[in-house]
mmCIF file of C-alpha atoms in Angstrom:
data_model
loop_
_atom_site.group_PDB
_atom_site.id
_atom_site.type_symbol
_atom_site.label_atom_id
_atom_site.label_comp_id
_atom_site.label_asym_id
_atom_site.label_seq_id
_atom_site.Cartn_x
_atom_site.Cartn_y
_atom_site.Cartn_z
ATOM 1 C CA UNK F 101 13.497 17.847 11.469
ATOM 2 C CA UNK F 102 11.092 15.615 11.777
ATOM 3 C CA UNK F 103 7.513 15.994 9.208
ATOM 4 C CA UNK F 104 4.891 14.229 9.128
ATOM 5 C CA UNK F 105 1.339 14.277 8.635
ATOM 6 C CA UNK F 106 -1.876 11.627 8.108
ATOM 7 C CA UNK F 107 -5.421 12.680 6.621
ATOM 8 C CA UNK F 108 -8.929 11.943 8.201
ATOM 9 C CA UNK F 109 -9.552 8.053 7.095
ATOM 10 C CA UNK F 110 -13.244 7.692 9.693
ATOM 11 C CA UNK F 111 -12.243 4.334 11.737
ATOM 12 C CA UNK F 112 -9.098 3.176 10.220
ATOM 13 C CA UNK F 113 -5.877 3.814 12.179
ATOM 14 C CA UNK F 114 -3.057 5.667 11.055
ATOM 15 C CA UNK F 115 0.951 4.939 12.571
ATOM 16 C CA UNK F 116 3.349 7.570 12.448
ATOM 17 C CA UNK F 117 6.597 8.039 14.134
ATOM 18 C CA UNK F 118 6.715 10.459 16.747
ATOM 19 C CA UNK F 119 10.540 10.866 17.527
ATOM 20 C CA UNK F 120 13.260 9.260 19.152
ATOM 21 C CA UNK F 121 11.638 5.575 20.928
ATOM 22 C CA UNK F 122 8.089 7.043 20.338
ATOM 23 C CA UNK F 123 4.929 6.540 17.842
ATOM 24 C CA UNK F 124 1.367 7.867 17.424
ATOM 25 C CA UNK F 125 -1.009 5.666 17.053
ATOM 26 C CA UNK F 126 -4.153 7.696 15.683
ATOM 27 C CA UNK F 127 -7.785 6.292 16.074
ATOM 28 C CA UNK F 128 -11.006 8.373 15.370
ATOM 29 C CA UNK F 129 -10.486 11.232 17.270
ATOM 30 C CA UNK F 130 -7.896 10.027 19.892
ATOM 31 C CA UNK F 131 -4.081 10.333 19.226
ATOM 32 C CA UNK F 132 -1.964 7.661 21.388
ATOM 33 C CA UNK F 133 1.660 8.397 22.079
ATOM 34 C CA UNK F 134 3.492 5.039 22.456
ATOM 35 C CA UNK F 135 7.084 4.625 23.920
ATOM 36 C CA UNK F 136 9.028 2.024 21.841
ATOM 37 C CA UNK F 137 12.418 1.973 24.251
ATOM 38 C CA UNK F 138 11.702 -2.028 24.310
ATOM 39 C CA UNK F 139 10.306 -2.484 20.781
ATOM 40 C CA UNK F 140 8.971 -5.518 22.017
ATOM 41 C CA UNK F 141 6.859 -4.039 24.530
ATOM 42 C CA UNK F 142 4.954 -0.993 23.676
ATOM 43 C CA UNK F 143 3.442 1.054 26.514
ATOM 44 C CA UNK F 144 1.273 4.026 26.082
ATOM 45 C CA UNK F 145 2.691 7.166 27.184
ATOM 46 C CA UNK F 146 0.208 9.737 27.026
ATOM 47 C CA UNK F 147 -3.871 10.464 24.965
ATOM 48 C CA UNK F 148 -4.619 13.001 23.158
ATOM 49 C CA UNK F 149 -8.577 13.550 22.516
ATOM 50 C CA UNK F 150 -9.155 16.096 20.284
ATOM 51 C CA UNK F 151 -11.980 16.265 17.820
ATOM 52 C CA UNK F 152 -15.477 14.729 19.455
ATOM 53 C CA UNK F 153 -16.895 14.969 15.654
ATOM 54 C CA UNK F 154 -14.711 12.007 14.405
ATOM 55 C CA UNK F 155 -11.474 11.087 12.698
ATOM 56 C CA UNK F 156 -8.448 13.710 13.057
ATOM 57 C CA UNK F 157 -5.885 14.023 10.953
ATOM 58 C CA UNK F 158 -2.276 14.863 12.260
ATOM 59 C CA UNK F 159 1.138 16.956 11.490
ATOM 60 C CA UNK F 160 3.872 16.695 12.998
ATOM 61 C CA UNK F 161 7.381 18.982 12.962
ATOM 62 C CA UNK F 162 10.250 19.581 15.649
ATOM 63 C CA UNK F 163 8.126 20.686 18.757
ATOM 64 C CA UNK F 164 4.766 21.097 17.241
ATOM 65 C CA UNK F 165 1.548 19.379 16.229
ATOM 66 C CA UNK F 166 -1.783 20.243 14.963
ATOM 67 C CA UNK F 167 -4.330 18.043 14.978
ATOM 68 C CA UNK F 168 -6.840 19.076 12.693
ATOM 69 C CA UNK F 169 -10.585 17.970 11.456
ATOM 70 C CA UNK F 170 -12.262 19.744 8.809
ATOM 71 C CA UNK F 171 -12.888 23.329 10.057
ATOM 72 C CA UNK F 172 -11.681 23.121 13.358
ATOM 73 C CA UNK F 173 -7.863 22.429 14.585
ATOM 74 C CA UNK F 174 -5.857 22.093 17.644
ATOM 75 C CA UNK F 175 -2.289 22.865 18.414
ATOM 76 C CA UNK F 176 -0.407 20.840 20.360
ATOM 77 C CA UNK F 177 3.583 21.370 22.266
ATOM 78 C CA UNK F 178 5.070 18.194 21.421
ATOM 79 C CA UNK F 179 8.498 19.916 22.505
ATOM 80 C CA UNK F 180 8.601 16.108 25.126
ATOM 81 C CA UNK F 181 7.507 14.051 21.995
ATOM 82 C CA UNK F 182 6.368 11.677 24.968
ATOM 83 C CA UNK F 183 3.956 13.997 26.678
ATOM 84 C CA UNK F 184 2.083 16.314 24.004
ATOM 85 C CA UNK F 185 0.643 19.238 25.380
ATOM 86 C CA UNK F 186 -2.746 20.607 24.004
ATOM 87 C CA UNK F 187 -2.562 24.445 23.599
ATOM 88 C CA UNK F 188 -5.730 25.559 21.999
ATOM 89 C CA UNK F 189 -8.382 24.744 19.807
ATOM 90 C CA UNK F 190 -9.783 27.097 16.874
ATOM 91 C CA UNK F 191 -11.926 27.099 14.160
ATOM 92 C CA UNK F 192 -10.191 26.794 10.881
ATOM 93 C CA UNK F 193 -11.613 30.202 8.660
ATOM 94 C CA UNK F 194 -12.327 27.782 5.585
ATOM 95 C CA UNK F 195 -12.729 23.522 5.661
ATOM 96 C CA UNK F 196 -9.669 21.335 5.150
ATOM 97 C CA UNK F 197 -8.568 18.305 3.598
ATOM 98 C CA UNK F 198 -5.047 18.464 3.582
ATOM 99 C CA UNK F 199 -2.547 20.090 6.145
ATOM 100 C CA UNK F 200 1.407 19.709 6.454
ATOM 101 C CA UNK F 201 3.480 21.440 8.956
ATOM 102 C CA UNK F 202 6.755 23.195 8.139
ATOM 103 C CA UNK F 203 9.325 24.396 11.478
ATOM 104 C CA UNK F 204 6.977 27.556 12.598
ATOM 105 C CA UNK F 205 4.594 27.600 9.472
ATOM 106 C CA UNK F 206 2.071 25.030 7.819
ATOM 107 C CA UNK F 207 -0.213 25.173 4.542
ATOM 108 C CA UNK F 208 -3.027 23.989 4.141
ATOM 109 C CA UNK F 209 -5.926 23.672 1.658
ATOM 110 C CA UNK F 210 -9.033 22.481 1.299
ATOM 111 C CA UNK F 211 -11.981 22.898 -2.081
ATOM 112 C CA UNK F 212 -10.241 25.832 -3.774
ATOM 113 C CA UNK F 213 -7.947 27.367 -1.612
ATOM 114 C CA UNK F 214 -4.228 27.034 -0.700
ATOM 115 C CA UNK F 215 -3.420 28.721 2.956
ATOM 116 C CA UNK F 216 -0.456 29.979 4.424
ATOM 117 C CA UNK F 217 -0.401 29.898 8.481
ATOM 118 C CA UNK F 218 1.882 31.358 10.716
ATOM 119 C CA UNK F 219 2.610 28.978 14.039
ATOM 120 C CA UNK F 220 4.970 30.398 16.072
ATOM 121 C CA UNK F 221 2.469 31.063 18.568
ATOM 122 C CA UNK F 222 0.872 28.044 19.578
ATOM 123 C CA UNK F 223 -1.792 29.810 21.461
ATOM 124 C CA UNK F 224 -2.218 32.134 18.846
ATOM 125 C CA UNK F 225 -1.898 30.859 15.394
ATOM 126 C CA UNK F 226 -2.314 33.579 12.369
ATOM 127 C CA UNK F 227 -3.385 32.980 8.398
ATOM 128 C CA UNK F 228 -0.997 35.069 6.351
ATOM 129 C CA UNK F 229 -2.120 34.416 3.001
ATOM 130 C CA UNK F 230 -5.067 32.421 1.170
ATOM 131 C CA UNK F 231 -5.266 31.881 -2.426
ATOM 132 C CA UNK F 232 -7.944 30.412 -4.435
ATOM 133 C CA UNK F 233 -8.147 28.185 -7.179
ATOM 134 C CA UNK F 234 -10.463 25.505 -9.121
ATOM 135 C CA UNK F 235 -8.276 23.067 -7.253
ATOM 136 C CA UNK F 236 -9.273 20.651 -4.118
ATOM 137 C CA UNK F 237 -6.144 19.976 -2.246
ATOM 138 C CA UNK F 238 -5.804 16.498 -0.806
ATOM 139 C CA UNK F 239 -2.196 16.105 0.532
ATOM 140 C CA UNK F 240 0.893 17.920 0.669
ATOM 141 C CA UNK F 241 5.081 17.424 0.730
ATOM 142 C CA UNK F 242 8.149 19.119 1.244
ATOM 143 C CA UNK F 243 11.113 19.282 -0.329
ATOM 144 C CA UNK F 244 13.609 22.180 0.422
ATOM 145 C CA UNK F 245 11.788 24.971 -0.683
ATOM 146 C CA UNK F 246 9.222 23.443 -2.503
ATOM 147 C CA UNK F 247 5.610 22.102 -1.611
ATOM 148 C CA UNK F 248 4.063 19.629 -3.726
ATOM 149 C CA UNK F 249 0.512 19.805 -3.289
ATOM 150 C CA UNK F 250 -1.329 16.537 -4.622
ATOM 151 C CA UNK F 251 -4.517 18.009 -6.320
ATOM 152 C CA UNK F 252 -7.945 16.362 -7.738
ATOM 153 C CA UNK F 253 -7.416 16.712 -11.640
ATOM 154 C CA UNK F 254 -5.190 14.181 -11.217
ATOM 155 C CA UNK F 255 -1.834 16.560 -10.549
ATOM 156 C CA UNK F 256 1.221 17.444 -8.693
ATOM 157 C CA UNK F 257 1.649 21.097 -8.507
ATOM 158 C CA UNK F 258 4.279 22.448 -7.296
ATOM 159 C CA UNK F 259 5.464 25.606 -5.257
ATOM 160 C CA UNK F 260 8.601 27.851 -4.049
ATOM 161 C CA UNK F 261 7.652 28.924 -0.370
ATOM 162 C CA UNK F 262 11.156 29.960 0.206
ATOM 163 C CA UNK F 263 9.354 33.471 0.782
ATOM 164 C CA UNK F 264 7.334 33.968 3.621
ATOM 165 C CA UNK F 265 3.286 34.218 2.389
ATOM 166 C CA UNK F 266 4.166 33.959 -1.061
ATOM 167 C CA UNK F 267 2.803 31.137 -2.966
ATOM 168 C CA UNK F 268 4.729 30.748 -6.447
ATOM 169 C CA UNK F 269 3.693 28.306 -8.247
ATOM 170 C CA UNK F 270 6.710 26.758 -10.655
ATOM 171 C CA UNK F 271 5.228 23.622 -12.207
ATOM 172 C CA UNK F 272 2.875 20.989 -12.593
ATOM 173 C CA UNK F 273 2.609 17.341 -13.157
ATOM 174 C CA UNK F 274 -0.692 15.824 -14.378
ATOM 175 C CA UNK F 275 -1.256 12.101 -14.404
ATOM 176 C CA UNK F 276 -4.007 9.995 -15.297
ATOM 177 C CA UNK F 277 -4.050 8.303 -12.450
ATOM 178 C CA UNK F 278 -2.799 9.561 -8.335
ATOM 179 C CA UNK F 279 -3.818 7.805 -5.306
ATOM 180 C CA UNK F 280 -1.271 9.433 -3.053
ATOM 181 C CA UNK F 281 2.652 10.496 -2.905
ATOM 182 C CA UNK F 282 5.527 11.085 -1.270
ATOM 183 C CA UNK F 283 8.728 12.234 -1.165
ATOM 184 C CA UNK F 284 12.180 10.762 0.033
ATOM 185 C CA UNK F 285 15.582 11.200 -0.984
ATOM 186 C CA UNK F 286 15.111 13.728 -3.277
ATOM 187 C CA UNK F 287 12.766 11.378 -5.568
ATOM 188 C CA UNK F 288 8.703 11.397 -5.972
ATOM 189 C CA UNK F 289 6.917 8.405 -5.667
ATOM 190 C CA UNK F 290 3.618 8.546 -7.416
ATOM 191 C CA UNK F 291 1.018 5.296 -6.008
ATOM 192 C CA UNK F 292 -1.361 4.858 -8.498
ATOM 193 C CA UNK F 293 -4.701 2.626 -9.031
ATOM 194 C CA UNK F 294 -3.794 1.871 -12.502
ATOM 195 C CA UNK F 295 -0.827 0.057 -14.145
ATOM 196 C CA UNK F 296 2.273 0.572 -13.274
ATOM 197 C CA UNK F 297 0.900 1.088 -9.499
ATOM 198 C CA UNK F 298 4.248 3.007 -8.261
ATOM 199 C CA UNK F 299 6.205 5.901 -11.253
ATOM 200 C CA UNK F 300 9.541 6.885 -9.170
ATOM 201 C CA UNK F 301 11.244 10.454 -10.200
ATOM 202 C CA UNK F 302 13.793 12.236 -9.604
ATOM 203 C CA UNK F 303 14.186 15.915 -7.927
ATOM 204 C CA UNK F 304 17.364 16.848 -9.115
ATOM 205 C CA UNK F 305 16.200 19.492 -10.991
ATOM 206 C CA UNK F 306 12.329 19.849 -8.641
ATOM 207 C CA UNK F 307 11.161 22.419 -11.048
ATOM 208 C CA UNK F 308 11.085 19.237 -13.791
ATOM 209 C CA UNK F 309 11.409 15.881 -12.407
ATOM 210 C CA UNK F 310 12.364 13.341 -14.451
ATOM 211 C CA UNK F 311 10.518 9.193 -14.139
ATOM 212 C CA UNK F 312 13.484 7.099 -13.419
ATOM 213 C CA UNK F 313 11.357 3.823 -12.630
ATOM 214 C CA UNK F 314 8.031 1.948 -12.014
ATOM 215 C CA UNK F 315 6.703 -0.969 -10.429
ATOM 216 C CA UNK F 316 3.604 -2.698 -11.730
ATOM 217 C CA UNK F 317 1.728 -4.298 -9.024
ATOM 218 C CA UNK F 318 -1.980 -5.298 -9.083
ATOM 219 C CA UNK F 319 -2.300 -4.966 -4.903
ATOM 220 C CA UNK F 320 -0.286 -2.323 -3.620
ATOM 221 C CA UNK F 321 -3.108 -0.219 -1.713
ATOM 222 C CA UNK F 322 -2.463 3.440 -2.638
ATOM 223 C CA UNK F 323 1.243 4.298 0.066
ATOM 224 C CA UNK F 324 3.548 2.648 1.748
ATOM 225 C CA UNK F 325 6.400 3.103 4.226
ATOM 226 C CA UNK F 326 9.628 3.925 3.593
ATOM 227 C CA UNK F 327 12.979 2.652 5.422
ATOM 228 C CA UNK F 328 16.304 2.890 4.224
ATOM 229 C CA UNK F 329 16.664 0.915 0.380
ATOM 230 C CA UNK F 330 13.121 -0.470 1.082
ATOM 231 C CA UNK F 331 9.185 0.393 0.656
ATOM 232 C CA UNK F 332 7.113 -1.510 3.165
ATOM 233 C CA UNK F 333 3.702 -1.559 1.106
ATOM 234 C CA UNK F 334 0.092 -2.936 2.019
ATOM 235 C CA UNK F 335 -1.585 -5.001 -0.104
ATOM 236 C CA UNK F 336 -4.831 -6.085 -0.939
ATOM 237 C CA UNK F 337 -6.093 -9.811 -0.294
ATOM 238 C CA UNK F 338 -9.442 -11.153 -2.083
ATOM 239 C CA UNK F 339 -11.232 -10.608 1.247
ATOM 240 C CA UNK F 340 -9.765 -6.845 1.402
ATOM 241 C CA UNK F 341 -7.363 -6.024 3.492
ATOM 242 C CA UNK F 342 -3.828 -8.021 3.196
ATOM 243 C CA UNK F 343 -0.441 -7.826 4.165
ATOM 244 C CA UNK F 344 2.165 -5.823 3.224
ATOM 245 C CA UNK F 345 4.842 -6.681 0.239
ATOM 246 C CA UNK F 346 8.701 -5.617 0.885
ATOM 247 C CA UNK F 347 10.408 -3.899 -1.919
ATOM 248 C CA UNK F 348 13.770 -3.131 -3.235
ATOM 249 C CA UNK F 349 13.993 0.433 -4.283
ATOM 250 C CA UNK F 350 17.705 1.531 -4.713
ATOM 251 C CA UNK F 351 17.400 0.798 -8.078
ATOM 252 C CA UNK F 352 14.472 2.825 -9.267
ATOM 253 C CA UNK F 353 14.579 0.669 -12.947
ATOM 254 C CA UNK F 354 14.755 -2.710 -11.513
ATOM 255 C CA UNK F 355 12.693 -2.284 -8.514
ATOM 256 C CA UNK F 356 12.211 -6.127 -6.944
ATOM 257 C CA UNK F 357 10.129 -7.643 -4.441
ATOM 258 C CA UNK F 358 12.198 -9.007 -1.697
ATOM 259 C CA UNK F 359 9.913 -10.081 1.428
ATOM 260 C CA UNK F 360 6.482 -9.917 2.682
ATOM 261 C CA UNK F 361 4.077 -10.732 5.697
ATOM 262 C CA UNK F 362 1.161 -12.328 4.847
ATOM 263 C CA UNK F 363 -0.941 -11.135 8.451
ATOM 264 C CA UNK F 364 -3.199 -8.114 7.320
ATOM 265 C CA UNK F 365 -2.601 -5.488 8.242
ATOM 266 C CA UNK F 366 -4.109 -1.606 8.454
ATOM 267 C CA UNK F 367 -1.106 0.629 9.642
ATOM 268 C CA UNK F 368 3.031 1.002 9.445
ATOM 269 C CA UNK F 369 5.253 2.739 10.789
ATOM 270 C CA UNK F 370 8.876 2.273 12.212
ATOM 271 C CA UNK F 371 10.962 4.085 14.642
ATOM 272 C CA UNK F 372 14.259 2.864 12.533
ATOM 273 C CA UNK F 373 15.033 0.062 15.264
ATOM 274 C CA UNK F 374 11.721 -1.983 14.646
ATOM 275 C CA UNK F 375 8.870 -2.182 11.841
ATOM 276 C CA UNK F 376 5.817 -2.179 14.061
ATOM 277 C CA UNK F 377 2.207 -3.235 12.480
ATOM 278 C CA UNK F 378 -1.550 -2.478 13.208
ATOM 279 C CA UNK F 379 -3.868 -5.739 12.982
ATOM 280 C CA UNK F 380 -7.292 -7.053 13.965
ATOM 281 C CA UNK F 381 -5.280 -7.972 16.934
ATOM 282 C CA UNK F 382 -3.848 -5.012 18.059
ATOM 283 C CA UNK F 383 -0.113 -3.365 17.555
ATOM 284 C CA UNK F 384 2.661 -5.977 16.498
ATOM 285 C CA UNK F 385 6.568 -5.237 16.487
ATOM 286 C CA UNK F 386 8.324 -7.041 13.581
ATOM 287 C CA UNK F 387 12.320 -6.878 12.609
ATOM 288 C CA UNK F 388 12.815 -4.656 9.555
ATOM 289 C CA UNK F 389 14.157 -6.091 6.512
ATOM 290 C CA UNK F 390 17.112 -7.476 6.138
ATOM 291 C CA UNK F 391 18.936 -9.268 2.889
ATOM 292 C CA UNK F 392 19.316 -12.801 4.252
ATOM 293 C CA UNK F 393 22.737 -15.168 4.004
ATOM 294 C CA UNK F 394 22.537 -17.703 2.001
ATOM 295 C CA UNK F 395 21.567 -20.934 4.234
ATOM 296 C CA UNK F 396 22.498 -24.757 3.082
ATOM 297 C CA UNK F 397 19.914 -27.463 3.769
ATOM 298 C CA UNK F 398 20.402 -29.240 6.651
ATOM 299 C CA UNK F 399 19.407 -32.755 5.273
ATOM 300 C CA UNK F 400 19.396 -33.522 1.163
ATOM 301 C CA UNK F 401 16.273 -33.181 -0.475
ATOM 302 C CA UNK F 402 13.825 -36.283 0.078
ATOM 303 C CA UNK F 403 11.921 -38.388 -2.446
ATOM 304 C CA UNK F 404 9.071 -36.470 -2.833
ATOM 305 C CA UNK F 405 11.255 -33.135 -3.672
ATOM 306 C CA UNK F 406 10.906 -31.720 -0.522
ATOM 307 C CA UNK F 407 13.783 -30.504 1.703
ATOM 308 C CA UNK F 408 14.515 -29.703 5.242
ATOM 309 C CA UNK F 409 16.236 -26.585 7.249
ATOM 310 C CA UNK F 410 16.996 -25.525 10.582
ATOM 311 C CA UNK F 411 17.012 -22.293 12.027
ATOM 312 C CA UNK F 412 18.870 -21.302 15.147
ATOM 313 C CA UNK F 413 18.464 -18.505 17.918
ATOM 314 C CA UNK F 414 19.069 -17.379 21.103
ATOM 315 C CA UNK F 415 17.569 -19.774 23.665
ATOM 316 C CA UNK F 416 14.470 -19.140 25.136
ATOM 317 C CA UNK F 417 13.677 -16.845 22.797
ATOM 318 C CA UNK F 418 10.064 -17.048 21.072
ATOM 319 C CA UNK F 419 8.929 -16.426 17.525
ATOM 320 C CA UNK F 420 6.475 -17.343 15.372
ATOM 321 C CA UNK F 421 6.592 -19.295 11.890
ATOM 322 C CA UNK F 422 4.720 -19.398 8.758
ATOM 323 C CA UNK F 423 5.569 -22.046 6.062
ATOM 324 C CA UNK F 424 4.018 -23.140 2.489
ATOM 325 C CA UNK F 425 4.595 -25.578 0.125
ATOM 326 C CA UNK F 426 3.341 -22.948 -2.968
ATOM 327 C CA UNK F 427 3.701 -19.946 -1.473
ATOM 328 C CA UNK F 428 0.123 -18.974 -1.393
ATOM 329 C CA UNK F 429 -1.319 -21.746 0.624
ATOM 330 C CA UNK F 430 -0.373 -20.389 3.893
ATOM 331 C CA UNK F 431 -0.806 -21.727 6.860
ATOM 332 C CA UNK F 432 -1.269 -20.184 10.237
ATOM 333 C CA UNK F 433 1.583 -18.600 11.981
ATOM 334 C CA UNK F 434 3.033 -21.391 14.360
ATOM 335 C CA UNK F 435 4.667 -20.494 17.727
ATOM 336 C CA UNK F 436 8.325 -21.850 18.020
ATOM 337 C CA UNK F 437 10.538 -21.553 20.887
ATOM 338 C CA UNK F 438 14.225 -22.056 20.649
ATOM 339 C CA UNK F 439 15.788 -24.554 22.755
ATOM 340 C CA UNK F 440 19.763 -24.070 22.222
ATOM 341 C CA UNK F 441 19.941 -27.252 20.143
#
């Protein structure tokens, strides 16, 4: 089952994956559904507009969606992931900031409370429990029966929802410093905006999870995108927004950097054929990573210790090149078309 969900960020666009061959591509208030069936070539497959206040956030899970802003939400039949269907919209009994969906169900919370909502009725969508707190909720993750709700203090908490309206709360985790998390293969990844930028632990045991690894980075912008063994993270750049950095993670101790793309870049997502990109120029479709064979210059190194390579592809086929002498004096991506030689 498919979960996912993106927060209110005012003009910057957010990338999620949709489903099978499809993304949503989330700007302001309008939600585009994209068909990726030829990675290459995107085409837009349906738009949503919701919210005529500003940004929406978005959850996704199996065949339903809520697009939400603040106090007001929408519910949406996304049973065709490639034709989303708006239900109905509502006003939200209390202001959120955070929202996840779960099958038939979905919490959400907002400046000191935590709510339980019943979904199973698109049309008409019930709040089965509220709690309050001195917490602001600002993002939220599942795992089993557990939520982990990132709070302001800076904390984790976390809680069994494994009974219907019943929030039990079964542990915390403060840090000094939380940007944003997330949860895959049973092991938290805390982004931070201090030193070591990324803690990794494990769930085995959810109640009390364990730090297994960390990655100090000076760049990484607060999340990234997750793939197989790798994170796909963005970066920062001295003018603001960078690329994104391509990292290793099997090995939770020795995480390594193993690829990047210098083109900056807002927005990631991948529909597990194709890593696809949101620029200044638009929506760009990239290969995911892949450990490259070890290649043998063509020609012996010359006198001035440089050294020569050729690559080789299917004829015809176009691509586009960067190349540096340092490996921070980049130059602009060059277009290159093979020829068969």
């Amino acid at each position: 089952t498919l979960a996912v969900a993106a927060t209110p960020t005012g003009s910057t666009p957010r990338l999620l994956a949709g489903g099978n061959d499809v993304l949503r591509l989330i700007r302001g208030e309008t939600v585009l559904t994209l068909g990726t069936t030829n990675p290459l070539t995107p085409v837009v497959l349906a738009t949503n507009q919701l919210s005529p206040f500003g940004a929406v956030g978005w959850t996704e899970s199996g065949d339903r969606a809520v697009g939400w802003r603040a106090g007001r939400y929408w519910t949406l039949d996304v049973a065709d992931p490639e034709q989303p269907q708006l239900v109905a919209g509502f006003v939200a009994e209390k202001q959120w900031s955070a929202l996840i969906l779960d099958g038939q169900q979905a919490y959400a919370g907002g400046f000191n409370f935590l709510s339980w909502l019943d979904l199973s009725d698109l049309a008409q969508p019930k709040t089965v429990t509220t709690i309050t707190n001195e917490q602001v909720y600002r993002s939220f993750a599942l795992a089993g029966q557990y939520l982990y709700a990132q709070t302001q203090e800076p904390a984790v908490q976390i809680f069994d929802v494994s009974r219907m309206g019943d929030f039990q709360m079964v542990g915390s985790l403060p840090f000094d410093s939380l940007s944003s998390f997330q949860i895959v293969s049973n092991r938290l990844y805390v982004f931070r905006s201090q030193q070591p930028a990324l803690v990794v632990y494990s769930l085995d045991n959810p109640l009390a999870p364990e730090r297994i690894g960390a990655l100090s980075h000076w760049r990484i912008m607060g999340s990234g995108l997750f793939h197989g063994s790798f994170l796909y993270a963005r970066v920062s750049s001295i003018g603001g927004e960078g690329g994104f950095e391509v990292f290793d993670v099997s090995e939770p101790g020795a995480i390594r950097r193993v690829g990047g793309n210098s083109q900056p870049t807002s927005a990631l997502a991948t529909d597990g054929r194709a890593l696809y990109a949101v620029t200044g120029g638009g929506l760009r479709t990239l290969s995911l990573y892949a450990e490259m064979q070890a290649f043998r210059p063509m020609l012996p190194a010359l006198a001035d210790g440089a050294f020569r390579f050729q690559v080789r592809g299917i004829p015809g086929t176009s691509v586009q090149v960067q190349r540096a002498g340092d490996l921070s004096g980049w130059q602009d991506w060059q277009s290159l078309t093979f020829d068969g030689d």
